[in-house]
mmCIF file of C-alpha atoms in Angstrom:
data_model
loop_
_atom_site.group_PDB
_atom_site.id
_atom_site.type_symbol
_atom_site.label_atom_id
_atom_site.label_comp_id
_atom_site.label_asym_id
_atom_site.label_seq_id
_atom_site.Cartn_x
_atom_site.Cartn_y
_atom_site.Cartn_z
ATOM 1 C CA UNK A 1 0.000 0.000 0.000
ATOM 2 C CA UNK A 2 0.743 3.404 -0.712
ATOM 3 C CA UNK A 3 -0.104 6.655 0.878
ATOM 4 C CA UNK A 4 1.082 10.003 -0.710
ATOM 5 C CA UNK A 5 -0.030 13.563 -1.768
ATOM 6 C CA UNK A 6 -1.059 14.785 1.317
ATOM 7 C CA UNK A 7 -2.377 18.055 1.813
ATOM 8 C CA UNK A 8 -4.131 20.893 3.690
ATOM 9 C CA UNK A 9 -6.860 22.869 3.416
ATOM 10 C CA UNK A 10 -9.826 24.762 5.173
ATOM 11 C CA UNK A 11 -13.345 24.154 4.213
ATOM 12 C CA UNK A 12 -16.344 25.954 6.048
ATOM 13 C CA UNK A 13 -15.542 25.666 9.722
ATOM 14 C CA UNK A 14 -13.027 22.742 9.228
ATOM 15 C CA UNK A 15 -9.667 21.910 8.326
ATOM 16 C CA UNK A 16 -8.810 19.127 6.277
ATOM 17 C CA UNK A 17 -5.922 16.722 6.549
ATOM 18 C CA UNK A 18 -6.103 14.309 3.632
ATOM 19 C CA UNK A 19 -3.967 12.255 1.162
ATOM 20 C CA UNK A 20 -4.534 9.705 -1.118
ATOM 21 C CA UNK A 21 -3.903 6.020 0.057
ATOM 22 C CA UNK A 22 -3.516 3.639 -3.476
ATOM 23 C CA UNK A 23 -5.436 6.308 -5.223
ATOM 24 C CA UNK A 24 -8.596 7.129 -2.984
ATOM 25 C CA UNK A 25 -8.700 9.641 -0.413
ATOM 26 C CA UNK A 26 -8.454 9.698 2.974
ATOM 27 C CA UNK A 27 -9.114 12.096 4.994
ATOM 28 C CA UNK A 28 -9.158 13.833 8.601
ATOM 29 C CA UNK A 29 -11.929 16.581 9.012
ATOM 30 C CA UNK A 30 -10.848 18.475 12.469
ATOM 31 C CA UNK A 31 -12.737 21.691 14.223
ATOM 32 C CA UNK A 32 -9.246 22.791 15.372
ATOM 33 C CA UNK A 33 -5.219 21.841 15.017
ATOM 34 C CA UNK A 34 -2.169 23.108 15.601
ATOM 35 C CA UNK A 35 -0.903 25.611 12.673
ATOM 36 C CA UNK A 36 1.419 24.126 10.575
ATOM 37 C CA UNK A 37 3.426 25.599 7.064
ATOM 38 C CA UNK A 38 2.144 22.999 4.592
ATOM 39 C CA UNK A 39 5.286 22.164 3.290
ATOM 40 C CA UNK A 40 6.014 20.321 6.695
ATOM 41 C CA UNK A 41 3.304 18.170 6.699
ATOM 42 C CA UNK A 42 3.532 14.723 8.578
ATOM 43 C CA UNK A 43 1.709 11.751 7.486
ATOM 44 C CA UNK A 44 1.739 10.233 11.354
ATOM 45 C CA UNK A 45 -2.096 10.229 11.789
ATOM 46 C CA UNK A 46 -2.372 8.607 8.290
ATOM 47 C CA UNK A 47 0.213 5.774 9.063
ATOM 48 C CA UNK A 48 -1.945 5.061 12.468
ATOM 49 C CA UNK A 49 -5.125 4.849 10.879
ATOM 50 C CA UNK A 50 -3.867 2.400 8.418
ATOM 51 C CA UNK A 51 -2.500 -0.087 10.871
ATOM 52 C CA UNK A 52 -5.266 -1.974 10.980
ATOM 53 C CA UNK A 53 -5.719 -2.275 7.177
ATOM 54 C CA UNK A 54 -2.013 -3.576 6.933
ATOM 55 C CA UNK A 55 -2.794 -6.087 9.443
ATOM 56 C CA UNK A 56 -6.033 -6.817 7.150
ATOM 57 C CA UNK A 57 -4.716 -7.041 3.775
ATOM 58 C CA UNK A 58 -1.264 -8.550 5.413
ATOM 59 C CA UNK A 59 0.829 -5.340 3.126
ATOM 60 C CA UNK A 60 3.906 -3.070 3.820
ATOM 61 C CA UNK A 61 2.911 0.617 3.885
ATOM 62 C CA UNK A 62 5.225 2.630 1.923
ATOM 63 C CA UNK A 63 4.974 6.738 2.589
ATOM 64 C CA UNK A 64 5.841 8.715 -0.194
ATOM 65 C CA UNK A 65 6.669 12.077 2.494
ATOM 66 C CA UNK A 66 7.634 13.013 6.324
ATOM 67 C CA UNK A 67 6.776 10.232 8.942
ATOM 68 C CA UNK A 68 8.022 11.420 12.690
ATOM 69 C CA UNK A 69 11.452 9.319 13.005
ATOM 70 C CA UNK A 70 10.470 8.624 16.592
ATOM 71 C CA UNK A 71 6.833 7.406 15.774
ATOM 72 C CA UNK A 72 8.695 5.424 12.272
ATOM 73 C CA UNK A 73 10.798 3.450 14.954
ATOM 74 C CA UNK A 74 8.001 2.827 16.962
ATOM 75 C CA UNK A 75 5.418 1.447 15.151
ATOM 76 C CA UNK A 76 8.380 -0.666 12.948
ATOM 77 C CA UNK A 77 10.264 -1.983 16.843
ATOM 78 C CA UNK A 78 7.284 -2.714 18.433
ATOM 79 C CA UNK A 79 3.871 -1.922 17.422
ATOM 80 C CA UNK A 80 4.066 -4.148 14.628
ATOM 81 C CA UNK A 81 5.821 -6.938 15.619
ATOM 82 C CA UNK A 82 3.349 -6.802 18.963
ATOM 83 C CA UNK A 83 0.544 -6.500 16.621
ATOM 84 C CA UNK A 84 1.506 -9.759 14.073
ATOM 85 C CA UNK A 85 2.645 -11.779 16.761
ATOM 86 C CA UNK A 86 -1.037 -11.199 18.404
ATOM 87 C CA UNK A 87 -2.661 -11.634 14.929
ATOM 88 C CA UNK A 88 -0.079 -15.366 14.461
ATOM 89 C CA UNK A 89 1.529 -13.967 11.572
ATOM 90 C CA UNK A 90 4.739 -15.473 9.839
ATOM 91 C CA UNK A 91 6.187 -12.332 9.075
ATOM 92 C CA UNK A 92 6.374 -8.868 10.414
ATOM 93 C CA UNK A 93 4.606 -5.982 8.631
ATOM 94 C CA UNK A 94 6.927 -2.411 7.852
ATOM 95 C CA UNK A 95 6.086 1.233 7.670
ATOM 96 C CA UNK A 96 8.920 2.532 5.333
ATOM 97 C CA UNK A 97 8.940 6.320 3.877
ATOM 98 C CA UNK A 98 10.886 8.623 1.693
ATOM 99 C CA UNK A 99 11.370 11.062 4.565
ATOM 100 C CA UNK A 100 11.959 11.293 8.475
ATOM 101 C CA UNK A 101 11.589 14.250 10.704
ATOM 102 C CA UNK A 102 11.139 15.411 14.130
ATOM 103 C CA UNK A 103 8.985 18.040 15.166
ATOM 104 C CA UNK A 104 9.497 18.994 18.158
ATOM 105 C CA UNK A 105 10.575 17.469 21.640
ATOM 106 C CA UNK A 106 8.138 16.343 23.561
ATOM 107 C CA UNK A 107 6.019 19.083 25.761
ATOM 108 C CA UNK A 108 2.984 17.400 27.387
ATOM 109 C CA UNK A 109 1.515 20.733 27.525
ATOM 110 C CA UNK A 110 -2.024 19.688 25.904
ATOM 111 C CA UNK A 111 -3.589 16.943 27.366
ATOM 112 C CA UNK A 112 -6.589 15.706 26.200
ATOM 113 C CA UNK A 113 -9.361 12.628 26.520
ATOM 114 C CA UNK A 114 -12.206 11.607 24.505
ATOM 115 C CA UNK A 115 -15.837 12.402 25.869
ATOM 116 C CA UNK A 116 -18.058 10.418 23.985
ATOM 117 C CA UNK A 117 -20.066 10.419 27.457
ATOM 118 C CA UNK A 118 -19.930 6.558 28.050
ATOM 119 C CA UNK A 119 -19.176 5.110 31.338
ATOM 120 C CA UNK A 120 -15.307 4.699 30.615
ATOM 121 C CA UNK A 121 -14.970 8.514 29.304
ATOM 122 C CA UNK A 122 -16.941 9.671 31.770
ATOM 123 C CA UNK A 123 -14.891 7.557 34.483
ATOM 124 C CA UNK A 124 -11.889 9.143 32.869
ATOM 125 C CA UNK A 125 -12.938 12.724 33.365
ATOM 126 C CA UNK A 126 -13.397 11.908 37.474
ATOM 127 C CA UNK A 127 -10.148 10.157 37.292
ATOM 128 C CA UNK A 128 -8.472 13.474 35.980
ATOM 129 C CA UNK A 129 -9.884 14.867 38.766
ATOM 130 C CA UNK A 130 -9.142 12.800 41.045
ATOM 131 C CA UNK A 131 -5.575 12.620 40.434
ATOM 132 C CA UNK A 132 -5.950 16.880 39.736
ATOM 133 C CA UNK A 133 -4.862 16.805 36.378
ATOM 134 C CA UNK A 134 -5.568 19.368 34.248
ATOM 135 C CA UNK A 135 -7.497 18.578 30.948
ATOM 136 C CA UNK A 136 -6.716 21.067 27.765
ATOM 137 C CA UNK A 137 -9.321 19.348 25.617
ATOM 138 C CA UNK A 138 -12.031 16.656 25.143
ATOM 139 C CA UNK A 139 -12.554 15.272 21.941
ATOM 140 C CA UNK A 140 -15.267 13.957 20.158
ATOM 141 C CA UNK A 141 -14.654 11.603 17.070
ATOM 142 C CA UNK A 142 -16.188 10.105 13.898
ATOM 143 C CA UNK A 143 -14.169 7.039 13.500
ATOM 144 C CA UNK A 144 -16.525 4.529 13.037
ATOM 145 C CA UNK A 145 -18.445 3.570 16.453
ATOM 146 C CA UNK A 146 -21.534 5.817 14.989
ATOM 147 C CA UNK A 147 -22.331 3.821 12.060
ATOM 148 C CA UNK A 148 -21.608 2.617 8.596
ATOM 149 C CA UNK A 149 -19.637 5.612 6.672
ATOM 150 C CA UNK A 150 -21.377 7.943 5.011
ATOM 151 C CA UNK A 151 -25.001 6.967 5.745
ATOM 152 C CA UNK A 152 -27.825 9.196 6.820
ATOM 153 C CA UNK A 153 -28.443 7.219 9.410
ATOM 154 C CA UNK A 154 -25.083 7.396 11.085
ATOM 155 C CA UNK A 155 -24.822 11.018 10.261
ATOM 156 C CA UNK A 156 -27.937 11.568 12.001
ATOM 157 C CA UNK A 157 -26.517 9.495 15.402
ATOM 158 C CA UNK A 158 -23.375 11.406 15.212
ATOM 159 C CA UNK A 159 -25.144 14.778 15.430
ATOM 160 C CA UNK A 160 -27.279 13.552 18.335
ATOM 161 C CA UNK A 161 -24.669 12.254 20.368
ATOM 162 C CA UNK A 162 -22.473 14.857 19.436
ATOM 163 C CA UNK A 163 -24.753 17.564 20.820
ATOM 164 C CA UNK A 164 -25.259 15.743 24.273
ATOM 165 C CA UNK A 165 -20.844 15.723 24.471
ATOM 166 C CA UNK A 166 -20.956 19.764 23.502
ATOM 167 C CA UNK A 167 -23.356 20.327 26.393
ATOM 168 C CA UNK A 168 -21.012 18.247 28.723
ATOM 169 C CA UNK A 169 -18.251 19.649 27.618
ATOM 170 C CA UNK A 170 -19.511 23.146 28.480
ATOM 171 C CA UNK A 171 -20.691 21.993 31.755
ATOM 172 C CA UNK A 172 -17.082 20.763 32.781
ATOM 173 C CA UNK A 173 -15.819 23.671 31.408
ATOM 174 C CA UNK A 174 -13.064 22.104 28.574
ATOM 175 C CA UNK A 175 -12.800 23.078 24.998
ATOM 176 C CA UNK A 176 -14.517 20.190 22.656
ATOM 177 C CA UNK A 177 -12.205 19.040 19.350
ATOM 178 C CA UNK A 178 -14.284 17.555 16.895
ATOM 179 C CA UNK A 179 -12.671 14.898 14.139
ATOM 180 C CA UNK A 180 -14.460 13.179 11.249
ATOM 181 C CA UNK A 181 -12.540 10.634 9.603
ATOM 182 C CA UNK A 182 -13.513 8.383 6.753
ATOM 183 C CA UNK A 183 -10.212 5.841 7.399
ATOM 184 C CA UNK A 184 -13.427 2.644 8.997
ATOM 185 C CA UNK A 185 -14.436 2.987 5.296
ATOM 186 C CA UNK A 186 -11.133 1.286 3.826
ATOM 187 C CA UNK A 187 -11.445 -1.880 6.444
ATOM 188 C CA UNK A 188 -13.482 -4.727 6.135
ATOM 189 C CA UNK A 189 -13.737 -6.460 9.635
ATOM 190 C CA UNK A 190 -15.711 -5.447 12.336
ATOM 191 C CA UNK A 191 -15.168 -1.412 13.904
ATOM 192 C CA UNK A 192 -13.777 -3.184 17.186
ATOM 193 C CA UNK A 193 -10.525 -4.870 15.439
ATOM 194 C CA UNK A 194 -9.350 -1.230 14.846
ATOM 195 C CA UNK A 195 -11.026 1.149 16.953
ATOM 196 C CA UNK A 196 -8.311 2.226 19.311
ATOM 197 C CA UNK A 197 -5.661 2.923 16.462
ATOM 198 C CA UNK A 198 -8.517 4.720 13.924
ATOM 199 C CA UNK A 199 -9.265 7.144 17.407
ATOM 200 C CA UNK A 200 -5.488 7.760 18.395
ATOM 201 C CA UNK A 201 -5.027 8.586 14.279
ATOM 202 C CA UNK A 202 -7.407 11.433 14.656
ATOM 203 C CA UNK A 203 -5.655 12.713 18.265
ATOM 204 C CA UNK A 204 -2.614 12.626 16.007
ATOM 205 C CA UNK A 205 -4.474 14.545 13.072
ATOM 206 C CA UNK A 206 -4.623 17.662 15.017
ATOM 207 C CA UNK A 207 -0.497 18.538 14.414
ATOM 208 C CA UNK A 208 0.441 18.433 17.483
ATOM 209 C CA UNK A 209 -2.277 20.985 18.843
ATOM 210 C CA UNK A 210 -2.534 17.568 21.736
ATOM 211 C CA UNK A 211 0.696 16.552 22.785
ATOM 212 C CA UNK A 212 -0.629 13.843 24.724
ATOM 213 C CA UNK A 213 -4.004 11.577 24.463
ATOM 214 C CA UNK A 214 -5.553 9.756 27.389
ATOM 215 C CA UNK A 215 -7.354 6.810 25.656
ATOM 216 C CA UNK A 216 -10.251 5.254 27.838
ATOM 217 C CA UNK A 217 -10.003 1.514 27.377
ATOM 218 C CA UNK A 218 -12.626 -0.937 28.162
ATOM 219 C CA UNK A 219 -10.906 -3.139 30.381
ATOM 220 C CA UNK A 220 -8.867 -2.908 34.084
ATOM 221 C CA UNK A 221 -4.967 -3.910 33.240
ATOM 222 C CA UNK A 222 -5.183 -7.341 34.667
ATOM 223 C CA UNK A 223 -7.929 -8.630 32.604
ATOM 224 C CA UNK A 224 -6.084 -7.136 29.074
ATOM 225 C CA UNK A 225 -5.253 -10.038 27.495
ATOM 226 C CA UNK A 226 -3.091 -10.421 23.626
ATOM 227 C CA UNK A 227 -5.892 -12.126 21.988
ATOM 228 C CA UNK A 228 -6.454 -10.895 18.449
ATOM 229 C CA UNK A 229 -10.560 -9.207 17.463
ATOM 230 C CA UNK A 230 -11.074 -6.343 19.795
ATOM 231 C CA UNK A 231 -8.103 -3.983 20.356
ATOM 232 C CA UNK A 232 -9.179 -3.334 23.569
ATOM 233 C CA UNK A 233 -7.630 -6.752 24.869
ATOM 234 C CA UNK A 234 -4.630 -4.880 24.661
ATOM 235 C CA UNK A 235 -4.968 -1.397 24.726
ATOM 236 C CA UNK A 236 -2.797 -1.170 27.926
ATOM 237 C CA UNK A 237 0.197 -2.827 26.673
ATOM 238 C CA UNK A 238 0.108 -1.380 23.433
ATOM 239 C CA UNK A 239 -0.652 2.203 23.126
ATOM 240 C CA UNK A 240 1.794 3.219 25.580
ATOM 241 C CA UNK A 241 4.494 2.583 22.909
ATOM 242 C CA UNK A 242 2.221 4.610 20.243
ATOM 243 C CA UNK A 243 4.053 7.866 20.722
ATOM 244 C CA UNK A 244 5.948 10.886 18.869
ATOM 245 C CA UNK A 245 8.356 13.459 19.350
ATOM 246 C CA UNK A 246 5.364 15.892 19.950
ATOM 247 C CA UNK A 247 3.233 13.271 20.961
ATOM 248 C CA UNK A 248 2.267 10.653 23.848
ATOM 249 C CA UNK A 249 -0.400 8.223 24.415
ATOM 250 C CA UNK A 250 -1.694 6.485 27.205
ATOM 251 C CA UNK A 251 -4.914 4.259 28.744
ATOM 252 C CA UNK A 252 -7.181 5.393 30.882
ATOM 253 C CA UNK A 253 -8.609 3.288 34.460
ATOM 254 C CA UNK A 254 -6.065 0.747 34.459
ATOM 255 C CA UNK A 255 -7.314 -0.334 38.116
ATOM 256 C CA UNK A 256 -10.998 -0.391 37.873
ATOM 257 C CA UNK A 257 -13.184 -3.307 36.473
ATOM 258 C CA UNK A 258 -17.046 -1.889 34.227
ATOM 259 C CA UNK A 259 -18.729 -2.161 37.494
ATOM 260 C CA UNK A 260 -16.253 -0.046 39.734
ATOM 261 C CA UNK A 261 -16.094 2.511 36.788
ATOM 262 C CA UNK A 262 -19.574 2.758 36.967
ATOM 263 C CA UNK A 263 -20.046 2.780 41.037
ATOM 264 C CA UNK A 264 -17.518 5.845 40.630
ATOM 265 C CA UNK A 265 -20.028 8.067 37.909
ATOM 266 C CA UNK A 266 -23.385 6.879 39.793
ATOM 267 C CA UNK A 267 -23.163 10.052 41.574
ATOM 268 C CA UNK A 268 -22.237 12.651 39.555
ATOM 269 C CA UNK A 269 -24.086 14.835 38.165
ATOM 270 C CA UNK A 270 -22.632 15.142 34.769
ATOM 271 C CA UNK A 271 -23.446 11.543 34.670
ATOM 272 C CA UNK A 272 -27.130 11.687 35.585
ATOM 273 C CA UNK A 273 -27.387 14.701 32.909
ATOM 274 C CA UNK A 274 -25.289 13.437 29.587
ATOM 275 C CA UNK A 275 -24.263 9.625 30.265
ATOM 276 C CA UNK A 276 -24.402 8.447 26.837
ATOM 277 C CA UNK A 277 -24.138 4.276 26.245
ATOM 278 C CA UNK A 278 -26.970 3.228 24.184
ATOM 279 C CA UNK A 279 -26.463 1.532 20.899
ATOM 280 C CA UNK A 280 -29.655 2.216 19.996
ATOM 281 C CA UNK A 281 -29.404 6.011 19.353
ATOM 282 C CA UNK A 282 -32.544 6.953 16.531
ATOM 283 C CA UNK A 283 -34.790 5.200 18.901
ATOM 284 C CA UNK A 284 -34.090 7.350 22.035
ATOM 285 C CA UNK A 285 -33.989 9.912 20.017
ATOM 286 C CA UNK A 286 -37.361 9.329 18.592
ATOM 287 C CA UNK A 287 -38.469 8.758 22.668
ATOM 288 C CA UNK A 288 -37.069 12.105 23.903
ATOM 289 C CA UNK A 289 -34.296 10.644 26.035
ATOM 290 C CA UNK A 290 -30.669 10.363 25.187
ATOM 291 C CA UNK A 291 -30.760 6.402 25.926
ATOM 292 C CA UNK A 292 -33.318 3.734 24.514
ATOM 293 C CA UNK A 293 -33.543 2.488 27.964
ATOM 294 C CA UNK A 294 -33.882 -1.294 26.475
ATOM 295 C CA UNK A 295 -30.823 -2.421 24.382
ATOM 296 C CA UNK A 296 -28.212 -4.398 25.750
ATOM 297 C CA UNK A 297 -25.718 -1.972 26.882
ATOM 298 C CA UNK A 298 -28.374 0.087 28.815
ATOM 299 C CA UNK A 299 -29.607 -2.765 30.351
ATOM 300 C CA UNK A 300 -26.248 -3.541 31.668
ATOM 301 C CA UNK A 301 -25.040 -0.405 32.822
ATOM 302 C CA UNK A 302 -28.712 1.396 34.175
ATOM 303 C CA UNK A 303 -29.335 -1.896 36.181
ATOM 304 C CA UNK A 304 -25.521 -1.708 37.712
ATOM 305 C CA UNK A 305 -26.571 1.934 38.411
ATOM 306 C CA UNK A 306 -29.665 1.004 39.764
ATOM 307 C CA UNK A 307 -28.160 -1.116 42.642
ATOM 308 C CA UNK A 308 -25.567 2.031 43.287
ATOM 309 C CA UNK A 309 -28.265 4.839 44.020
ATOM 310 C CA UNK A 310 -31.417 6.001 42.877
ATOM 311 C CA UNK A 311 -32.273 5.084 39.125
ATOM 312 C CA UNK A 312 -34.757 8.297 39.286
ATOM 313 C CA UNK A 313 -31.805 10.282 39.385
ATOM 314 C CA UNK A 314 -30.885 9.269 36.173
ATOM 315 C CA UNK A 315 -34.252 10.360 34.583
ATOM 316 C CA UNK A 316 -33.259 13.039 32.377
ATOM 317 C CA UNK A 317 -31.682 10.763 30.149
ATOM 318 C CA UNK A 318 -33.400 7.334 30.328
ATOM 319 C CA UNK A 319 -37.361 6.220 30.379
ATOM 320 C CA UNK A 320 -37.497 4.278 33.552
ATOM 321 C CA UNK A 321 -40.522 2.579 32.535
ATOM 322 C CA UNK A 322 -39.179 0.913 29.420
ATOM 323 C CA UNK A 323 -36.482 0.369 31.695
ATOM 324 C CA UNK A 324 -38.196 -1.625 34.574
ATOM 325 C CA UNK A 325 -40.156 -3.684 31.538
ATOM 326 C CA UNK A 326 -37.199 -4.498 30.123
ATOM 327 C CA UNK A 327 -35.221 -6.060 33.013
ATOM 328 C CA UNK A 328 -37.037 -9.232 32.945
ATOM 329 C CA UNK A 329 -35.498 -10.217 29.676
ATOM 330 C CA UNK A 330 -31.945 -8.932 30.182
ATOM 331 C CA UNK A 331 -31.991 -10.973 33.566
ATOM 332 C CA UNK A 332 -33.088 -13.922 31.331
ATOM 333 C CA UNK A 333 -30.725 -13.561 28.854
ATOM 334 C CA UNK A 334 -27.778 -13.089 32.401
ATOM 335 C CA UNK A 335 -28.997 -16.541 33.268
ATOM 336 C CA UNK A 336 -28.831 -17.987 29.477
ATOM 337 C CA UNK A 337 -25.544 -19.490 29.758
ATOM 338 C CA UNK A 338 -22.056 -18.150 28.422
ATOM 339 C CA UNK A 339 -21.829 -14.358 29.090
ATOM 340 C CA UNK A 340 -18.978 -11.817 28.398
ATOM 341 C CA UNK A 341 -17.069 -10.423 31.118
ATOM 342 C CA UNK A 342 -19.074 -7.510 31.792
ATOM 343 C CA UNK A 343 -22.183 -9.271 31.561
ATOM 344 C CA UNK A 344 -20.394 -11.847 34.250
ATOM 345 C CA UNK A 345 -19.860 -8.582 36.590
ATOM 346 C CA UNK A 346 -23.555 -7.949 36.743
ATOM 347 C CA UNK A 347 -24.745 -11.501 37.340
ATOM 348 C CA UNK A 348 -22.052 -11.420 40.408
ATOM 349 C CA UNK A 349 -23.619 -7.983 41.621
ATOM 350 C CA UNK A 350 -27.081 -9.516 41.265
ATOM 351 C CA UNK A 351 -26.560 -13.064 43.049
ATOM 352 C CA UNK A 352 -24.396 -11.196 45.748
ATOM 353 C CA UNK A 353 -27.128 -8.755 46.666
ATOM 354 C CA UNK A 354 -29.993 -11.529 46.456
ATOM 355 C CA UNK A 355 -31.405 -9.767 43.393
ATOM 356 C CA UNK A 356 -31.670 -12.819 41.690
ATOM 357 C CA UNK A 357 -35.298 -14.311 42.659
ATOM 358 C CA UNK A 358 -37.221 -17.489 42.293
ATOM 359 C CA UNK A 359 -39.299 -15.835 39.864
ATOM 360 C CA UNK A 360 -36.138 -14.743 37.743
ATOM 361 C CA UNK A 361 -34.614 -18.268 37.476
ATOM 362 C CA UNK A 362 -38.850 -19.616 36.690
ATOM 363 C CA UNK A 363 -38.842 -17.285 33.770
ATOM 364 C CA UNK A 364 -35.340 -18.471 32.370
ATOM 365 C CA UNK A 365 -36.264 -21.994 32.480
ATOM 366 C CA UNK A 366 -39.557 -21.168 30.653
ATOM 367 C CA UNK A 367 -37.739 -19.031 28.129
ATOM 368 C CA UNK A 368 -35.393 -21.869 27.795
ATOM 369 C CA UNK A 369 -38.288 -24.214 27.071
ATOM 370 C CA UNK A 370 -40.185 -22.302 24.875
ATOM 371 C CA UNK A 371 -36.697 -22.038 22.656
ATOM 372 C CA UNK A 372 -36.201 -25.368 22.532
ATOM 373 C CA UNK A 373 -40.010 -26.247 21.601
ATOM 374 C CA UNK A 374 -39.534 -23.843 19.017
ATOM 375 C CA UNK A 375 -36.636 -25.161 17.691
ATOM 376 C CA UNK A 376 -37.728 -28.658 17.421
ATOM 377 C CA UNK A 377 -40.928 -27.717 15.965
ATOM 378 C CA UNK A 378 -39.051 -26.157 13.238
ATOM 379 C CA UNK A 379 -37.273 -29.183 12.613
ATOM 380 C CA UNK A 380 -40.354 -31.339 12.091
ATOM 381 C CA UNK A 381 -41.938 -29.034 9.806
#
């Protein structure tokens, strides 16, 4: 693969970063970056966005332009060799390019974290506070974990969700940076193989305007594993060595497992006003609230915050009602069999504090039955 011909230039509000990679072009739409003489132009956010397409198409990546010499050893030393050895491969994938620089020595003086308004960004912002660190920015990107590229429908859900992160970025007081990026289109797999390089690209895309990301991973550091799929198995071992002369990366909550993050947000009130997890976005939005209050993810998360404080606190942003009718079939589905870990945490929380009831565990077994009857029926006929 080859990226090249990158260039510069405003359009409305926006600036755009974009070059062409093997002809089509790929591009970085950001609200703000650091001001840069186009001539010097790095392709460093271009090279980490197409990481996971190497790994997918199994290529070299050849640059025709400047690559940061620190990031170019980097991603060639370790991120690459971590990445195939995860991934089994025989051989080890390269970055090579026409042209090394280094921008600048490293400064740390803009910090920033992503505030998509889920329950590990929002555990993120009370960790900065609690450790008193100062946040320059918040961020709020388009890399693929709205939607298919380019649709109505996931233009729509990134405008929704994007106005609940503006208000809650005004309401803690940081400047928001917003960053469209059309690099999910290129890959073929599923968002989560690449999600954690495609939203450190656009960090990078801003020129060193951030000098140092905070990425919020799913997981606590002792349950990051190196199995290949989701790049959040090893976010924590791996983005740490993701950095630049002018820029640094690291994970978020490295000591807290879904359900403590979630115990720490239950009582704030940023939380109870903009928490954002539902993967069912047009449908709360058609119902007035911010989450459907019935899909999986609210499910798990409302009924962990349900058994932390009041749920009625929370009622700006969910329908309680479709909530409470709901529970019945997520506890069904927590008592199906096989569950992921975070699912696992919630069972725990629910057998520990005798939530769990006869009439629960009568409902599962009836739902089980009624499966199976249906199943077999469909055999005979």
């Amino acid at each position: 693969m080859i990226i090249e011909n990158i260039r510069l230039h405003k359009q409305y509000q926006y600036d755009i970063l974009e070059c062409l990679l093997d002809g089509k072009r790929l591009y970085f739409e950001c609200s703000q970056i650091k001001t840069q003489d186009s001539s010097d132009l790095m392709y460093d956010a271009f090279v980490i966005a197409v990481l996971p397409l190497m790994l997918e198409k199994n290529e070299n990546l050849f640059v025709k332009g400047n690559v940061d010499s620190i990031l170019l050893r980097q991603v060639n030393e370790y991120i690459l060799p971590k990445l195939c050895e995860i991934n089994n491969f025989k051989n080890t994938l390269r970055v090579e390019s026409t042209n090394t620089n280094v921008i600048d020595i490293l400064s740390n003086k803009n910090v920033a974290t992503g505030l998509s308004c889920g329950v590990d960004s929002l555990a993120s912002i009370k960790e900065f506070r609690d450790e008193n660190k100062p946040i320059s920015f918040v961020t709020f990107f388009d890399a693929g974990s709205h939607g298919l590229y380019s649709s109505k429908s996931t233009d729509e859900i990134f405008n929704f969700r994007l106005e609940n992160a503006k208000k809650a970025a005004q309401n803690i007081g940081s400047k928001l940076i917003i960053i469209r990026t059309n690099a999910h289109s290129f890959i073929e797999g599923r968002f989560e193989s690449a999600h954690s390089f495609l939203n450190i690209s656009c960090a990078f895309a801003t020129l060193g305007l951030i000098n140092e990301y905070r990425y919020a991973s799913a997981y606590k550091f002792s349950e990051s594993t190196l199995i290949p799929g989701d790049t959040s198995n090893y976010d924590h071992h791996i983005l740490p060595e993701l950095y630049s002369s002018y820029f640094k990366t690291a994970s978020t909550l490295k000591k807290y497992t879904r359900l403590e993050r979630i115990r720490n947000i239950s009582n704030l009130k940023i939380s109870q006003e903009y928490l954002d997890v539902c993967t069912n976005s047009l449908s709360a939005k058609k119902n007035g609230f911010q989450n459907c209050s019935s899909c999986h993810k609210c499910m798990r998360t409302f009924m962990a915050l349900e058994n932390f404080t009041k749920l009625d606190n929370f009622s700006k942003i969910i329908d309680v009602e479709k909530y409470e009718s709901s529970k019945m079939r997520y506890i069904d589905y927590l008592l199906s069999g096989d569950l992921p870990l975070h699912d696992k945490e919630i069972l725990c929380m629910l057998y520990e504090n005798k939530l769990i009831t006869y009439k629960h565990k009568l409902f599962s077994r009836y739902s089980k039955f009624k499966k199976s009857l249906k199943s077999t029926l469909k055999k005979m006929f």
